[in-house]
Amino acid sequence: MSQNRNTQKRKPRRGLPFNPFNVMWFIIAAVIIGWWLVGDTNSPSESSWNEVEQMVEKGQVEKIVVVNRDVARVYLTPQAIEEYRTQSEYATLPDHDWQFQFNIGSVDSFREDLKSAETEYGHAVPVSYANEGGGWGDALISFLPWLVFIGIWIFMMRSMSGGGGGGGQGVFNVGKAKAQVFDKNNANRITFKDVAGLEEAKVEIMEIVDFLRTPQKYRDLGGKIPKGALLVGPPGTGKTLLAKAVAGEANVPFLSMSGSDFVEMFVGVGASRVRDLFQQAKEKAPCIVFIDEIDAIGRARGKNAGVSGTDARENTLNQLLTEMDGFASNAGVIVLAATNRVDILDKALTRAGRFDRQIEVGRPDVVERRQIFDVHLRNIKTDSDLDREFLAKQTPGFSGADIANVCNETALIAARHDKKTVGKDDFMAAVDRIIGGLEKRNKIITPEEKRKIAFHEAGHATVSWLLEEASPLIKVTIIPRGKALGAAWYLPEERQLTTRAQMMDEMASLLGGRVSEALNFGEVSTGALNDLERATKMAYSMVAYYGMGSQTGNISFYDSTGQSDFAMTKPYSERTAEKIDAEAKALLEQAYAMAEKVLTENNEGLTRLAERLLEKEVVFTDDLVDIFGKRKKDIAKELAEAAQNAEPTMEEPTADEVAEA
Ligand code: ADP
Ligand code: MG
Ligand code: ZN
């Protein structure tokens, strides 16, 4: 969506604005040039007293100037200069100023040496003393490393803090909040028309905007205007989109920042950015501040203590809490925030008085999915008879972002086949592709392997078809796709509660693949890796989370707060751990036995199904009905729905791929 982001107001860039940053570069450039110039001129030659003594002996020295009681500059007579210049070593000796210089140890010893030389050789040498601040070149040269260092440092700062929105530049603005300010007049701004479904969320959020626009109405009734609202929901469900739409519709200034914008390498930057953000907001009030992905800063405090960076984040969060308390509720600043991890947010943040409201932005249902398709198909040329209801039914559990992705993928697939419009087939291919990755028809699979895969998949299909409580299957394939060698699509019941019996049947169907291999080939393969992983997790969650273990009883070690770190310590004793292990193992064995029973009793049907799979590569509900008859439980009603709500189950990475991963 970033390409649709409303353009932010940005100061027009002038040619070379006078800012400290540019001045710094000028100085650095000047120094380098100066250094180069100085280095290029004829410079005096370094010398020593011994050499100079010889010059004194030959009467070549015109005078000596001692500078800063430290360096003696030797001025030669013009004839002597000529003489020296004939030697290649001294060819570049300067003909003005001094020609040699050397460090005198101390002025006293120098005077003594010179005096004795004068008396010995009979040539008087005038000596004078001077104090100098050193040439500008010298000074700059000695500063050069510093300047270069500072330059690099600034450059790093600049590139580190460059990311955010526009506005702030360089180290001098590191503590400034680079909030994105939305432009209401932008032609392709996002409006509520771009957000499909989410009706309740829209109503709630517009109510908040209404508070801002006509606060008096609410205050007259004695009501307090909320300070903030939290958009909560799984990824890709349109939280950010909704916030952008508010920006486009609200007609109040909208400052947007992402939680990660506050996090920076420098300690204290986050807190000062929060301060700055609210400062800006107060100046613009009434206005909306939007903090996307707030979990980046709002994570519960006091966790992972000692990990570096935690302190800075806590400061940022504390600052945010303070700011939200800071302005009176009539100050006209409302904070919107979005997250998909409300469970890990600090409780202080979600308490009433800060984010008073939580607005649920959930996964779309069939009707909403249809509307989302409508939004995203606006710019796609579809077949005139394209059934959008059908598309919505085929994409259960998809988020808005997934649907946007399907639409885009569809167009790509159609383009690949040089079509002028996109049709149902393209959509189905796109959906399958997004669920399971690309079909890999040319993956090399030997006939024996193919046979094993077919029996494995048929095992899943048979068990799930015949066990009453398992999700009915609607499609099985042995075409490799993505990492999976085969796949089965199930229709999960839309239910809020899952019973123990349902979980057991589910586990049995997961193990059905392995059982089938064992029964039909007398040996098992690595193909069941994913099945086993999922079944094991399920068994453990039954015991340790849902309190379904017969030995362990009604306990749960589930941590809804996400605050404690189970990686280090388990919240139960070794004895309990052993019990949990034993219980989970027993559950898995029980499920295995269930699958084994079903498959032994229906081995004939299983074999027929496997053969059919080998022959057709894909089988559907009808084939299962054909072989096993209708499921006792579902009958007509569910079958009608079956086509609608397929949910895929990917599985079976090969041993190689597991090794790769
Ligand atoms: P998140 O909830 O993770 O912030 P986004 O708002 O970034 O999700 O949604 C990602 C993309 O998915 C959007 O840019 C949009 O294209 C699509 N999308 C999600 N929800 C909807 C919706 N309700 N209506 C239309 N498009 C949606
Ligand atoms: Mg988002
Ligand atoms: Zn399997």
Short mmCIF file of N, CA and C and ligand atoms in Angstrom, two decimals, residues 453 456-457 459-460 486-488 490 509-514 517 527-532 534 649-652, ligand 3:
data_model
loop_
_atom_site.label_atom_id
_atom_site.label_comp_id
_atom_site.label_asym_id
_atom_site.label_seq_id
_atom_site.Cartn_x
_atom_site.Cartn_y
_atom_site.Cartn_z
N ILE A 453 2.95 -41.58 -1.49
CA ILE A 453 2.28 -40.31 -1.23
C ILE A 453 0.77 -40.48 -1.40
N HIS A 456 -0.58 -42.27 1.52
CA HIS A 456 -0.51 -41.37 2.68
C HIS A 456 -1.69 -40.40 2.67
N GLU A 457 -1.85 -39.72 1.54
CA GLU A 457 -2.94 -38.75 1.45
C GLU A 457 -4.30 -39.42 1.56
N GLY A 459 -4.90 -41.96 3.23
CA GLY A 459 -5.07 -42.26 4.66
C GLY A 459 -5.70 -41.09 5.40
N HIS A 460 -5.15 -39.90 5.17
CA HIS A 460 -5.75 -38.71 5.79
C HIS A 460 -7.20 -38.58 5.40
N GLY A 486 2.07 -33.42 -1.14
CA GLY A 486 0.65 -33.61 -1.38
C GLY A 486 -0.09 -32.73 -0.42
N ALA A 487 -1.37 -32.59 -0.63
CA ALA A 487 -2.09 -31.71 0.28
C ALA A 487 -3.55 -32.12 0.34
N ALA A 488 -4.14 -31.82 1.46
CA ALA A 488 -5.56 -32.09 1.62
C ALA A 488 -6.24 -30.81 2.07
N TYR A 490 -9.43 -29.15 3.82
CA TYR A 490 -10.55 -29.52 4.68
C TYR A 490 -11.52 -28.37 4.79
N SER A 509 -6.95 -38.02 12.23
CA SER A 509 -6.80 -37.79 10.79
C SER A 509 -5.40 -37.33 10.45
N LEU A 510 -4.80 -36.57 11.35
CA LEU A 510 -3.43 -36.15 11.10
C LEU A 510 -2.51 -37.37 11.03
N LEU A 511 -2.77 -38.34 11.90
CA LEU A 511 -1.92 -39.53 11.93
C LEU A 511 -2.31 -40.53 10.84
N GLY A 512 -3.46 -40.30 10.21
CA GLY A 512 -3.95 -41.22 9.19
C GLY A 512 -2.94 -41.50 8.09
N GLY A 513 -2.18 -40.48 7.72
CA GLY A 513 -1.20 -40.66 6.65
C GLY A 513 -0.14 -41.68 7.03
N ARG A 514 0.39 -41.51 8.21
CA ARG A 514 1.44 -42.43 8.66
C ARG A 514 0.88 -43.84 8.84
N GLU A 517 0.61 -45.58 5.57
CA GLU A 517 1.92 -46.05 5.09
C GLU A 517 2.32 -47.34 5.80
N GLY A 527 7.70 -38.68 5.38
CA GLY A 527 6.61 -37.86 4.85
C GLY A 527 5.65 -37.35 5.91
N ALA A 528 5.68 -37.94 7.08
CA ALA A 528 4.68 -37.57 8.08
C ALA A 528 5.18 -36.50 9.04
N LEU A 529 6.34 -35.93 8.72
CA LEU A 529 6.94 -34.99 9.66
C LEU A 529 5.96 -33.91 10.13
N ASN A 530 5.39 -33.24 9.14
CA ASN A 530 4.49 -32.13 9.49
C ASN A 530 3.27 -32.61 10.26
N ASP A 531 2.73 -33.77 9.85
CA ASP A 531 1.58 -34.34 10.56
C ASP A 531 1.93 -34.59 12.01
N LEU A 532 3.09 -35.22 12.22
CA LEU A 532 3.48 -35.57 13.58
C LEU A 532 3.69 -34.32 14.43
N ARG A 534 2.30 -31.44 14.11
CA ARG A 534 1.03 -30.82 14.48
C ARG A 534 0.26 -31.65 15.49
N THR A 649 -4.66 -27.67 4.04
CA THR A 649 -3.72 -28.13 5.04
C THR A 649 -2.49 -28.57 4.29
N MET A 650 -1.43 -27.89 4.49
CA MET A 650 -0.22 -28.23 3.76
C MET A 650 0.59 -29.19 4.61
N GLU A 651 1.33 -30.02 3.94
CA GLU A 651 2.08 -30.98 4.73
C GLU A 651 3.21 -31.60 3.95
N GLU A 652 3.86 -32.50 4.62
CA GLU A 652 4.87 -33.36 4.03
C GLU A 652 6.01 -32.68 3.32
ZN ZN B 3 0.33 -36.17 5.89
#
